[in-house]
């Protein structure tokens, strides 16, 4: 007859001495290892990530007793998700940027920006903050970090500073992501009402968003530099925060990012037409500007439009698909969905994570034509035409881009494989249950749990998928409103974006900062912790005072 029937494997959550606390310390070892190797010993990111994956495999099979075939299958599912959509998106975003540089139009783009202002503090607010948040709301998965960091270096920012500014700015919008994706994911894993979730997150994150441009300018120019431009800096943040709150509470999660970032950019441009700082602030290495402009003069309108065309096309293509019925139709004809071999429903979640034992699905599902990376690819093909590049030249730039992404690609594959393995082996849940036992401090702990999830998985959407249920389960044990618990997890997750290993790798690749990942991690670490504390404090107030 048929082969032997394999029974599902049941997860266990306290394998070390039957203690959740000891088990969670053990489960956190891979994360701590990756962190120490990268930030402490300054090892390359791919080496650190490989070590982390190796350790996770060892713990999952030996301590959590996961069968080897299930462990191998979950590693492969993580790797598949890393390649498509994440690496696919990253490769196409970097390709567009490389074409812009190769065509010579990147120089024109820099001149057009310098013509608005050559004050480095205002460029930080306008490009570092405004343009990063706009791009993140259009094409996620590290694309904005790659694009904007390279833009800042192109206009004369020191590479490490450019990377730090972009990484931190990208956290502002991470809770909304591209078209509200993190909130959509949170809704799908928890079953909670999506408008209620958007409203809660829309009352937590804008507090941090409004202060973010301030933090960035302080980082770039110090207190003395900040004092001279504090008004416009604060206005940029307030415009972002107020619009984000209104749209989230009245419109739902889908257009929060685009509306808020456009409001912020428009505010800065309007102010700069009427007002310029008394003293021009430049980097020590900058040449003094001729006739009030760092790059000589503004390019002709035609040249400027051509130079900006890749980003205009990006906004256009993504906007066209995502805001019309085209998206539903394309998704219908191009979605590939299948149960992941060996793993699907072969793992049982048990109490206390679920009330009754429940099969853990493993399904790989991707809408090939509507996923962000494909839309960025289409914009890339149109960019090649707009910049007048011959097909052969565009193709050779693409192959060069893929070569550039070999090691970062390996890192991202290892990190996602680690995240998926920790999920299916129950290590993730072990950590989550330890957080659930924090009682009074639960809202603060949940914000930090979100931060850890995003650091590991690289996006707030992935962190919400990892821990969304856990926040609700943990909160329910101590009587916390499930919408507040899940929303706080998502809001806290935003602060993990800057320290997310894969984003740091992306910034390193874009700027060719070989083996500087550890330094980037150290520089974004404390600002992220401070803002996570701020979001945790808001959540504590919402729960205990309202």
Short mmCIF file of C-alpha atoms in Angstrom, two decimals:
data_model
loop_
_atom_site.label_atom_id
_atom_site.label_comp_id
_atom_site.label_asym_id
_atom_site.label_seq_id
_atom_site.Cartn_x
_atom_site.Cartn_y
_atom_site.Cartn_z
CA UNK A 1 0.00 0.00 0.00
CA UNK A 2 1.05 3.62 0.54
CA UNK A 3 4.20 4.57 2.48
CA UNK A 4 4.31 5.07 6.26
CA UNK A 5 2.07 7.79 7.66
CA UNK A 6 4.10 10.54 9.36
CA UNK A 7 2.40 12.05 12.38
CA UNK A 8 2.62 15.82 12.86
CA UNK A 9 5.33 16.99 15.24
CA UNK A 10 4.12 18.93 18.30
CA UNK A 11 5.93 22.11 19.28
CA UNK A 12 7.22 22.43 22.85
CA UNK A 13 7.88 25.84 24.37
CA UNK A 14 9.96 25.16 27.50
CA UNK A 15 12.47 22.48 26.54
CA UNK A 16 15.25 23.81 28.80
CA UNK A 17 14.63 22.67 32.40
CA UNK A 18 10.88 23.05 31.79
CA UNK A 19 11.37 26.81 32.31
CA UNK A 20 10.10 29.45 29.89
CA UNK A 21 12.71 31.89 31.17
CA UNK A 22 15.73 29.59 30.65
CA UNK A 23 14.33 28.37 27.31
CA UNK A 24 13.84 31.94 26.05
CA UNK A 25 17.45 32.83 26.94
CA UNK A 26 18.50 29.80 24.91
CA UNK A 27 16.16 30.73 22.01
CA UNK A 28 17.64 34.24 21.90
CA UNK A 29 21.20 32.92 21.41
CA UNK A 30 21.15 33.06 17.55
CA UNK A 31 20.00 36.71 17.59
CA UNK A 32 22.60 37.66 20.19
CA UNK A 33 25.29 35.77 18.24
CA UNK A 34 24.57 37.58 14.96
CA UNK A 35 24.54 40.89 16.83
CA UNK A 36 27.84 40.28 18.65
CA UNK A 37 29.66 38.95 15.58
CA UNK A 38 28.60 41.93 13.46
CA UNK A 39 28.71 44.81 15.93
CA UNK A 40 31.22 43.45 18.43
CA UNK A 41 33.77 41.43 16.44
CA UNK A 42 33.09 43.37 13.20
CA UNK A 43 32.83 40.22 11.11
CA UNK A 44 31.24 40.54 7.64
CA UNK A 45 27.45 40.32 7.66
CA UNK A 46 27.31 37.10 5.60
CA UNK A 47 29.71 35.32 7.99
CA UNK A 48 27.67 36.45 11.01
CA UNK A 49 24.38 35.40 9.39
CA UNK A 50 25.74 31.96 8.41
CA UNK A 51 26.92 31.42 11.99
CA UNK A 52 23.49 32.46 13.29
CA UNK A 53 21.72 30.02 10.97
CA UNK A 54 24.07 27.17 11.94
CA UNK A 55 23.42 27.78 15.65
CA UNK A 56 19.64 27.96 15.08
CA UNK A 57 19.71 24.58 13.27
CA UNK A 58 21.63 23.05 16.15
CA UNK A 59 19.24 24.40 18.81
CA UNK A 60 16.07 23.61 16.82
CA UNK A 61 16.99 19.96 16.25
CA UNK A 62 18.87 19.17 19.49
CA UNK A 63 17.09 21.29 22.15
CA UNK A 64 13.60 21.86 20.69
CA UNK A 65 13.72 18.30 19.25
CA UNK A 66 12.48 19.33 15.78
CA UNK A 67 12.85 16.51 13.23
CA UNK A 68 15.69 17.24 10.77
CA UNK A 69 13.50 17.03 7.64
CA UNK A 70 11.11 19.68 9.03
CA UNK A 71 14.03 21.91 10.02
CA UNK A 72 15.54 21.64 6.52
CA UNK A 73 12.19 22.38 4.89
CA UNK A 74 11.57 25.51 6.97
CA UNK A 75 15.07 26.78 6.12
CA UNK A 76 14.26 26.34 2.41
CA UNK A 77 10.92 28.15 2.77
CA UNK A 78 12.73 31.11 4.37
CA UNK A 79 15.32 31.08 1.58
CA UNK A 80 12.60 31.06 -1.11
CA UNK A 81 10.93 34.07 0.50
CA UNK A 82 14.28 35.87 0.65
CA UNK A 83 14.94 35.36 -3.07
CA UNK A 84 11.41 36.31 -4.09
CA UNK A 85 10.19 38.94 -3.29
CA UNK A 86 13.04 40.53 -1.27
CA UNK A 87 16.14 40.04 -3.43
CA UNK A 88 14.08 40.49 -6.58
CA UNK A 89 12.97 43.93 -5.33
CA UNK A 90 16.43 44.93 -4.15
CA UNK A 91 18.13 43.89 -7.41
CA UNK A 92 15.71 45.97 -9.50
CA UNK A 93 15.96 49.05 -7.27
CA UNK A 94 19.77 48.97 -7.35
CA UNK A 95 19.64 48.38 -11.14
CA UNK A 96 17.60 51.58 -11.65
CA UNK A 97 20.10 53.54 -9.59
CA UNK A 98 23.08 52.03 -11.45
CA UNK A 99 21.50 52.99 -14.80
CA UNK A 100 21.00 56.54 -13.57
CA UNK A 101 24.70 56.76 -12.66
CA UNK A 102 25.89 55.10 -15.89
CA UNK A 103 23.80 57.47 -18.03
CA UNK A 104 25.35 60.53 -16.38
CA UNK A 105 21.95 61.84 -15.31
CA UNK A 106 22.66 61.29 -11.65
CA UNK A 107 24.88 64.39 -11.78
CA UNK A 108 21.92 66.38 -13.14
CA UNK A 109 19.71 65.04 -10.34
CA UNK A 110 22.24 66.22 -7.76
CA UNK A 111 22.38 69.69 -9.33
CA UNK A 112 18.59 70.00 -9.29
CA UNK A 113 18.56 69.12 -5.58
CA UNK A 114 21.39 71.50 -4.79
CA UNK A 115 19.45 74.25 -6.59
CA UNK A 116 16.66 73.92 -3.99
CA UNK A 117 19.13 74.19 -1.10
CA UNK A 118 22.78 73.36 -0.58
CA UNK A 119 22.43 73.55 3.20
CA UNK A 120 23.26 70.04 4.41
CA UNK A 121 20.73 70.19 7.28
CA UNK A 122 17.85 71.02 4.95
CA UNK A 123 18.98 68.33 2.48
CA UNK A 124 18.80 65.90 5.42
CA UNK A 125 15.17 66.87 6.06
CA UNK A 126 14.11 67.07 2.41
CA UNK A 127 15.90 64.05 0.94
CA UNK A 128 16.98 62.01 3.96
CA UNK A 129 13.58 62.20 5.67
CA UNK A 130 11.06 63.23 2.99
CA UNK A 131 12.27 61.22 0.01
CA UNK A 132 13.07 58.07 2.04
CA UNK A 133 9.57 57.98 3.56
CA UNK A 134 7.98 58.60 0.15
CA UNK A 135 9.92 55.77 -1.50
CA UNK A 136 9.27 53.36 1.38
CA UNK A 137 5.54 53.92 0.92
CA UNK A 138 5.91 53.04 -2.78
CA UNK A 139 8.49 50.23 -2.89
CA UNK A 140 9.56 48.50 0.31
CA UNK A 141 12.05 45.71 1.06
CA UNK A 142 15.14 47.88 1.37
CA UNK A 143 14.76 49.66 -1.99
CA UNK A 144 14.44 53.17 -0.42
CA UNK A 145 17.52 52.60 1.71
CA UNK A 146 19.57 51.58 -1.32
CA UNK A 147 18.28 54.45 -3.46
CA UNK A 148 18.35 57.37 -1.01
CA UNK A 149 21.64 56.45 0.68
CA UNK A 150 23.30 56.43 -2.74
CA UNK A 151 21.63 59.77 -3.60
CA UNK A 152 22.96 61.39 -0.43
CA UNK A 153 26.49 60.13 -1.11
CA UNK A 154 26.13 61.40 -4.65
CA UNK A 155 25.40 64.93 -3.44
CA UNK A 156 28.39 64.85 -1.09
CA UNK A 157 27.35 63.22 2.20
CA UNK A 158 30.01 61.02 3.86
CA UNK A 159 28.99 57.37 3.12
CA UNK A 160 28.53 56.15 6.71
CA UNK A 161 26.51 59.24 7.67
CA UNK A 162 24.34 58.88 4.54
CA UNK A 163 23.62 55.25 5.48
CA UNK A 164 22.79 56.14 9.11
CA UNK A 165 20.43 58.98 8.08
CA UNK A 166 18.60 56.77 5.60
CA UNK A 167 18.33 53.78 7.95
CA UNK A 168 16.86 55.96 10.70
CA UNK A 169 14.51 57.87 8.36
CA UNK A 170 13.20 54.59 6.97
CA UNK A 171 11.92 53.56 10.42
CA UNK A 172 9.44 56.48 10.44
CA UNK A 173 7.17 54.85 7.94
CA UNK A 174 7.85 51.19 8.61
CA UNK A 175 4.56 50.61 10.44
CA UNK A 176 2.66 51.55 7.24
CA UNK A 177 5.19 50.12 4.78
CA UNK A 178 4.10 49.91 1.17
CA UNK A 179 0.32 50.37 0.84
CA UNK A 180 -0.29 49.49 4.50
CA UNK A 181 1.20 46.00 4.05
CA UNK A 182 2.28 45.50 7.73
CA UNK A 183 -1.25 46.32 8.93
CA UNK A 184 -2.76 44.00 6.30
CA UNK A 185 -0.47 41.19 7.52
CA UNK A 186 -1.34 41.92 11.18
CA UNK A 187 -5.05 41.78 10.33
CA UNK A 188 -4.58 38.49 8.47
CA UNK A 189 -2.73 36.72 11.32
CA UNK A 190 -4.89 38.03 14.19
CA UNK A 191 -8.30 38.38 12.50
CA UNK A 192 -8.74 41.79 14.20
CA UNK A 193 -10.53 44.66 12.44
CA UNK A 194 -8.12 46.41 10.05
CA UNK A 195 -9.51 49.94 10.56
CA UNK A 196 -9.30 49.55 14.34
CA UNK A 197 -5.67 48.41 14.06
CA UNK A 198 -4.80 51.34 11.74
CA UNK A 199 -6.41 53.77 14.21
CA UNK A 200 -4.40 52.47 17.19
CA UNK A 201 -1.09 52.52 15.27
CA UNK A 202 -2.06 55.95 13.92
CA UNK A 203 -2.20 57.27 17.47
CA UNK A 204 1.13 55.75 18.54
CA UNK A 205 3.71 56.15 15.77
CA UNK A 206 3.10 59.80 14.73
CA UNK A 207 4.47 60.89 18.12
CA UNK A 208 7.84 59.43 17.09
CA UNK A 209 7.45 60.48 13.43
CA UNK A 210 7.09 64.15 14.37
CA UNK A 211 10.40 64.06 16.25
CA UNK A 212 12.36 62.07 13.68
CA UNK A 213 13.54 64.94 11.43
CA UNK A 214 14.76 66.66 14.63
CA UNK A 215 16.81 63.58 15.56
CA UNK A 216 18.30 63.41 12.04
CA UNK A 217 19.36 67.07 11.94
CA UNK A 218 20.88 66.79 15.43
CA UNK A 219 22.79 63.74 14.21
CA UNK A 220 24.14 65.57 11.15
CA UNK A 221 24.89 69.04 12.52
CA UNK A 222 24.76 68.83 16.33
CA UNK A 223 22.80 71.18 18.60
CA UNK A 224 24.37 74.36 17.23
CA UNK A 225 23.43 73.51 13.66
CA UNK A 226 19.94 72.38 14.68
CA UNK A 227 19.13 75.64 16.54
CA UNK A 228 19.25 77.64 13.28
CA UNK A 229 16.79 75.40 11.40
CA UNK A 230 14.64 74.04 14.25
CA UNK A 231 11.44 75.64 12.92
CA UNK A 232 11.41 74.05 9.45
CA UNK A 233 12.68 70.74 10.90
CA UNK A 234 9.85 70.56 13.41
CA UNK A 235 7.30 71.62 10.76
CA UNK A 236 8.43 68.77 8.47
CA UNK A 237 7.87 66.27 11.28
CA UNK A 238 4.56 67.78 12.40
CA UNK A 239 3.19 67.80 8.85
CA UNK A 240 4.09 64.12 8.60
CA UNK A 241 2.68 63.19 12.02
CA UNK A 242 -0.62 65.11 11.73
CA UNK A 243 -1.43 63.83 8.22
CA UNK A 244 -0.49 60.25 9.22
CA UNK A 245 -2.83 60.40 12.24
CA UNK A 246 -5.75 61.81 10.24
CA UNK A 247 -5.41 59.39 7.30
CA UNK A 248 -4.91 56.36 9.59
CA UNK A 249 -7.98 57.20 11.66
CA UNK A 250 -10.34 58.15 8.83
CA UNK A 251 -9.09 56.30 5.75
CA UNK A 252 -7.44 53.10 6.97
CA UNK A 253 -3.81 52.01 6.46
CA UNK A 254 -3.38 51.99 2.67
CA UNK A 255 -2.34 55.55 1.79
CA UNK A 256 -0.93 56.79 5.12
CA UNK A 257 2.73 56.70 3.99
CA UNK A 258 2.31 58.44 0.66
CA UNK A 259 0.02 61.18 2.02
CA UNK A 260 2.20 61.91 5.07
CA UNK A 261 5.52 61.99 3.20
CA UNK A 262 4.16 64.23 0.43
CA UNK A 263 2.78 66.60 3.09
CA UNK A 264 6.21 66.73 4.72
CA UNK A 265 8.10 67.37 1.44
CA UNK A 266 5.58 70.03 0.34
CA UNK A 267 5.86 71.81 3.71
CA UNK A 268 9.65 72.06 3.43
CA UNK A 269 9.51 73.29 -0.20
CA UNK A 270 6.92 75.96 0.66
CA UNK A 271 8.97 77.20 3.63
CA UNK A 272 12.20 77.31 1.60
CA UNK A 273 10.60 79.55 -1.04
CA UNK A 274 10.05 82.20 1.64
CA UNK A 275 12.91 81.54 4.04
CA UNK A 276 16.54 80.38 4.01
CA UNK A 277 18.78 79.91 7.07
CA UNK A 278 21.05 82.87 7.82
CA UNK A 279 24.20 80.74 7.80
CA UNK A 280 24.84 78.06 5.18
CA UNK A 281 25.83 74.80 6.90
CA UNK A 282 28.24 72.57 4.96
CA UNK A 283 30.45 69.57 5.74
CA UNK A 284 34.11 70.33 6.49
CA UNK A 285 35.14 68.73 3.18
CA UNK A 286 32.66 70.77 1.06
CA UNK A 287 33.91 73.42 -1.38
CA UNK A 288 32.27 76.81 -0.74
CA UNK A 289 29.35 77.30 -3.18
CA UNK A 290 29.72 79.58 -6.18
CA UNK A 291 26.94 82.18 -6.56
CA UNK A 292 24.91 80.63 -3.74
CA UNK A 293 24.82 77.16 -5.22
CA UNK A 294 27.03 74.19 -4.39
CA UNK A 295 26.94 72.83 -7.92
CA UNK A 296 27.20 75.94 -10.02
CA UNK A 297 23.60 76.32 -11.21
CA UNK A 298 20.29 74.62 -11.82
CA UNK A 299 20.09 72.25 -14.83
CA UNK A 300 17.61 72.96 -17.65
CA UNK A 301 14.02 71.84 -16.90
CA UNK A 302 14.19 69.18 -19.66
CA UNK A 303 17.40 67.68 -18.25
CA UNK A 304 16.01 67.80 -14.71
CA UNK A 305 12.81 65.96 -15.73
CA UNK A 306 14.89 63.29 -17.46
CA UNK A 307 17.13 62.90 -14.41
CA UNK A 308 14.12 62.50 -12.12
CA UNK A 309 12.30 60.22 -14.59
CA UNK A 310 13.26 56.91 -12.87
CA UNK A 311 11.58 58.01 -9.63
CA UNK A 312 8.63 59.63 -11.39
CA UNK A 313 8.17 56.38 -13.33
CA UNK A 314 8.44 54.39 -10.11
CA UNK A 315 5.67 56.45 -8.48
CA UNK A 316 3.62 56.25 -11.67
CA UNK A 317 3.88 52.50 -12.30
CA UNK A 318 3.28 51.52 -8.69
CA UNK A 319 0.50 54.08 -8.24
CA UNK A 320 -1.21 52.99 -11.46
CA UNK A 321 -1.22 49.31 -10.54
CA UNK A 322 -2.01 49.64 -6.85
CA UNK A 323 -4.82 52.16 -7.05
CA UNK A 324 -6.76 50.60 -9.95
CA UNK A 325 -8.62 47.31 -10.59
CA UNK A 326 -5.49 46.30 -12.54
CA UNK A 327 -3.94 45.04 -9.29
CA UNK A 328 -6.73 42.53 -8.59
CA UNK A 329 -6.71 41.27 -12.16
CA UNK A 330 -2.91 40.92 -12.37
CA UNK A 331 -2.81 39.20 -8.99
CA UNK A 332 -5.51 36.78 -10.14
CA UNK A 333 -3.65 35.73 -13.30
CA UNK A 334 -0.16 35.63 -11.80
CA UNK A 335 -0.41 34.32 -8.24
CA UNK A 336 1.56 31.15 -7.58
CA UNK A 337 0.39 29.30 -4.47
CA UNK A 338 1.40 25.87 -3.23
CA UNK A 339 1.70 23.97 0.03
CA UNK A 340 5.38 23.85 0.96
CA UNK A 341 6.60 20.24 0.65
CA UNK A 342 7.26 18.25 3.88
CA UNK A 343 6.44 21.23 6.15
CA UNK A 344 2.79 22.16 5.41
CA UNK A 345 0.56 21.20 8.38
CA UNK A 346 3.32 18.87 9.68
CA UNK A 347 3.89 20.97 12.82
CA UNK A 348 1.33 21.34 15.61
CA UNK A 349 1.11 24.51 17.71
CA UNK A 350 0.01 23.59 21.24
CA UNK A 351 -1.09 25.29 24.47
CA UNK A 352 -0.44 27.97 25.68
CA UNK A 353 0.16 29.44 22.20
CA UNK A 354 -3.19 28.07 20.99
CA UNK A 355 -6.09 26.83 23.10
CA UNK A 356 -6.27 23.50 21.26
CA UNK A 357 -3.54 21.87 19.11
CA UNK A 358 -3.58 23.49 15.69
CA UNK A 359 -1.73 22.57 12.48
CA UNK A 360 0.81 25.20 11.38
CA UNK A 361 0.35 25.87 7.64
CA UNK A 362 3.35 26.42 5.34
CA UNK A 363 2.19 27.92 2.07
CA UNK A 364 4.35 29.76 -0.47
CA UNK A 365 2.14 32.30 -2.23
CA UNK A 366 3.37 35.15 -4.44
CA UNK A 367 1.50 37.37 -6.91
CA UNK A 368 4.35 37.40 -9.46
CA UNK A 369 3.14 40.44 -11.42
CA UNK A 370 1.97 42.74 -8.62
CA UNK A 371 4.76 42.15 -6.10
CA UNK A 372 6.80 45.35 -5.51
CA UNK A 373 9.92 43.99 -7.22
CA UNK A 374 8.12 43.30 -10.50
CA UNK A 375 6.68 46.83 -10.58
CA UNK A 376 10.17 48.21 -9.88
CA UNK A 377 11.48 46.04 -12.76
CA UNK A 378 8.85 47.49 -15.13
CA UNK A 379 9.85 50.99 -14.00
CA UNK A 380 13.46 49.94 -14.68
CA UNK A 381 12.72 48.93 -18.27
CA UNK A 382 10.95 52.27 -18.82
CA UNK A 383 13.88 54.04 -17.13
CA UNK A 384 16.31 52.51 -19.63
CA UNK A 385 14.17 53.99 -22.44
CA UNK A 386 13.79 57.37 -20.73
CA UNK A 387 17.54 57.67 -20.14
CA UNK A 388 18.27 56.57 -23.71
CA UNK A 389 20.22 53.41 -22.77
CA UNK A 390 20.50 50.68 -25.42
CA UNK A 391 19.02 47.29 -24.35
CA UNK A 392 22.45 45.66 -24.38
CA UNK A 393 23.89 48.34 -22.08
CA UNK A 394 20.91 48.10 -19.69
CA UNK A 395 21.38 44.32 -19.58
CA UNK A 396 25.09 44.54 -18.84
CA UNK A 397 24.32 46.99 -15.99
CA UNK A 398 21.81 44.42 -14.68
CA UNK A 399 24.35 41.58 -14.65
CA UNK A 400 26.83 43.87 -12.87
CA UNK A 401 24.12 44.66 -10.29
CA UNK A 402 23.54 40.94 -9.64
CA UNK A 403 27.28 40.40 -9.09
CA UNK A 404 27.26 43.29 -6.62
CA UNK A 405 24.46 41.55 -4.66
CA UNK A 406 26.07 38.10 -4.25
CA UNK A 407 27.22 38.34 -0.61
CA UNK A 408 24.37 40.56 0.61
CA UNK A 409 22.03 38.10 -1.09
CA UNK A 410 23.58 35.24 0.88
CA UNK A 411 23.16 37.26 4.10
CA UNK A 412 19.47 37.96 3.46
CA UNK A 413 18.84 34.29 2.60
CA UNK A 414 20.49 33.20 5.89
CA UNK A 415 18.56 35.75 7.96
CA UNK A 416 15.16 34.79 6.56
CA UNK A 417 15.97 31.09 6.85
CA UNK A 418 16.83 31.70 10.52
CA UNK A 419 13.55 33.58 11.11
CA UNK A 420 11.43 30.82 9.51
CA UNK A 421 13.29 28.06 11.34
CA UNK A 422 12.78 29.87 14.67
CA UNK A 423 9.06 30.10 13.89
CA UNK A 424 8.42 26.50 12.96
CA UNK A 425 10.70 25.05 15.66
CA UNK A 426 8.80 27.10 18.32
CA UNK A 427 11.86 29.14 19.38
CA UNK A 428 10.05 32.37 18.43
CA UNK A 429 7.05 31.44 20.57
CA UNK A 430 9.30 30.62 23.51
CA UNK A 431 10.68 34.19 23.41
CA UNK A 432 7.16 35.60 22.99
CA UNK A 433 5.76 33.69 25.99
CA UNK A 434 8.58 35.07 28.15
CA UNK A 435 7.46 38.57 27.10
CA UNK A 436 3.85 37.64 27.93
CA UNK A 437 4.82 37.15 31.58
CA UNK A 438 5.76 40.84 32.05
CA UNK A 439 2.41 41.87 33.61
CA UNK A 440 2.16 45.63 34.26
CA UNK A 441 4.99 46.32 31.81
CA UNK A 442 3.41 44.30 29.00
CA UNK A 443 2.74 47.27 26.63
CA UNK A 444 6.38 48.37 26.93
CA UNK A 445 7.60 44.77 26.52
CA UNK A 446 5.38 44.32 23.44
CA UNK A 447 6.90 47.39 21.78
CA UNK A 448 10.36 45.85 22.31
CA UNK A 449 9.13 42.44 21.13
CA UNK A 450 8.09 44.15 17.87
CA UNK A 451 11.52 45.76 17.65
CA UNK A 452 13.25 42.36 18.09
CA UNK A 453 10.94 40.76 15.50
CA UNK A 454 11.72 43.43 12.92
CA UNK A 455 15.47 43.27 13.66
CA UNK A 456 15.38 39.56 12.96
CA UNK A 457 12.97 39.39 10.05
CA UNK A 458 13.86 42.71 8.38
CA UNK A 459 10.38 44.20 8.10
CA UNK A 460 7.47 45.15 10.32
CA UNK A 461 5.19 43.00 8.14
CA UNK A 462 7.36 39.95 8.83
CA UNK A 463 7.57 40.81 12.55
CA UNK A 464 3.76 41.11 12.67
CA UNK A 465 3.49 37.71 11.01
CA UNK A 466 5.93 36.27 13.59
CA UNK A 467 4.53 37.77 16.77
CA UNK A 468 1.05 39.14 15.93
CA UNK A 469 -0.81 36.24 17.54
CA UNK A 470 1.59 36.10 20.42
CA UNK A 471 0.93 39.72 21.38
CA UNK A 472 -2.80 38.98 21.39
CA UNK A 473 -2.37 35.68 23.32
CA UNK A 474 0.05 37.22 25.84
CA UNK A 475 -2.18 40.29 26.28
CA UNK A 476 -5.33 38.18 26.74
CA UNK A 477 -3.72 36.39 29.72
CA UNK A 478 -3.54 39.71 31.58
CA UNK A 479 -6.65 41.40 30.16
CA UNK A 480 -5.19 43.78 27.58
CA UNK A 481 -7.34 44.92 24.64
CA UNK A 482 -6.20 42.71 21.69
CA UNK A 483 -6.23 45.65 19.23
CA UNK A 484 -3.95 47.67 21.54
CA UNK A 485 -1.61 44.68 22.06
CA UNK A 486 -1.30 43.95 18.31
CA UNK A 487 -1.04 47.64 17.39
CA UNK A 488 1.73 48.23 19.94
CA UNK A 489 3.67 45.27 18.53
CA UNK A 490 3.48 46.85 15.06
CA UNK A 491 4.39 50.35 16.27
CA UNK A 492 7.35 49.05 18.26
CA UNK A 493 8.42 47.05 15.24
CA UNK A 494 9.15 50.28 13.36
CA UNK A 495 12.10 50.89 15.67
CA UNK A 496 13.67 47.61 14.65
CA UNK A 497 13.87 48.78 11.05
CA UNK A 498 17.13 50.72 11.40
CA UNK A 499 18.87 47.89 13.26
CA UNK A 500 17.37 45.16 11.05
CA UNK A 501 20.34 43.12 9.88
CA UNK A 502 19.14 42.86 6.29
CA UNK A 503 18.57 46.64 5.97
CA UNK A 504 22.06 47.32 7.29
CA UNK A 505 23.38 44.92 4.66
CA UNK A 506 21.36 46.71 1.95
CA UNK A 507 22.81 50.10 2.99
CA UNK A 508 26.31 48.60 3.01
CA UNK A 509 25.88 47.22 -0.51
CA UNK A 510 24.40 50.38 -1.96
CA UNK A 511 27.41 52.38 -0.73
CA UNK A 512 30.01 49.59 -1.04
CA UNK A 513 30.90 49.99 2.63
CA UNK A 514 32.69 46.67 2.82
CA UNK A 515 32.60 45.26 6.34
CA UNK A 516 31.34 48.53 7.86
CA UNK A 517 28.01 46.91 8.81
CA UNK A 518 29.06 46.66 12.46
CA UNK A 519 29.75 50.39 12.62
CA UNK A 520 26.35 51.19 11.08
CA UNK A 521 24.69 48.90 13.63
CA UNK A 522 26.43 50.64 16.53
CA UNK A 523 25.45 54.11 15.28
CA UNK A 524 21.74 53.41 14.77
CA UNK A 525 21.33 51.28 17.90
CA UNK A 526 20.81 53.95 20.60
CA UNK A 527 18.49 56.27 18.65
CA UNK A 528 16.35 53.18 17.91
CA UNK A 529 16.22 52.19 21.58
CA UNK A 530 15.23 55.73 22.65
CA UNK A 531 12.35 55.87 20.14
CA UNK A 532 11.21 52.33 21.08
CA UNK A 533 11.02 53.51 24.72
CA UNK A 534 8.96 56.50 23.56
CA UNK A 535 6.45 54.27 21.71
CA UNK A 536 6.35 51.87 24.68
CA UNK A 537 5.60 54.83 26.98
CA UNK A 538 2.71 55.96 24.73
CA UNK A 539 1.31 52.40 24.77
CA UNK A 540 1.66 52.20 28.58
CA UNK A 541 -0.30 55.46 28.87
CA UNK A 542 -2.98 54.21 26.46
CA UNK A 543 -3.48 51.03 28.50
CA UNK A 544 -3.10 52.26 32.07
CA UNK A 545 -4.51 55.81 31.85
CA UNK A 546 -7.18 55.83 29.15
#
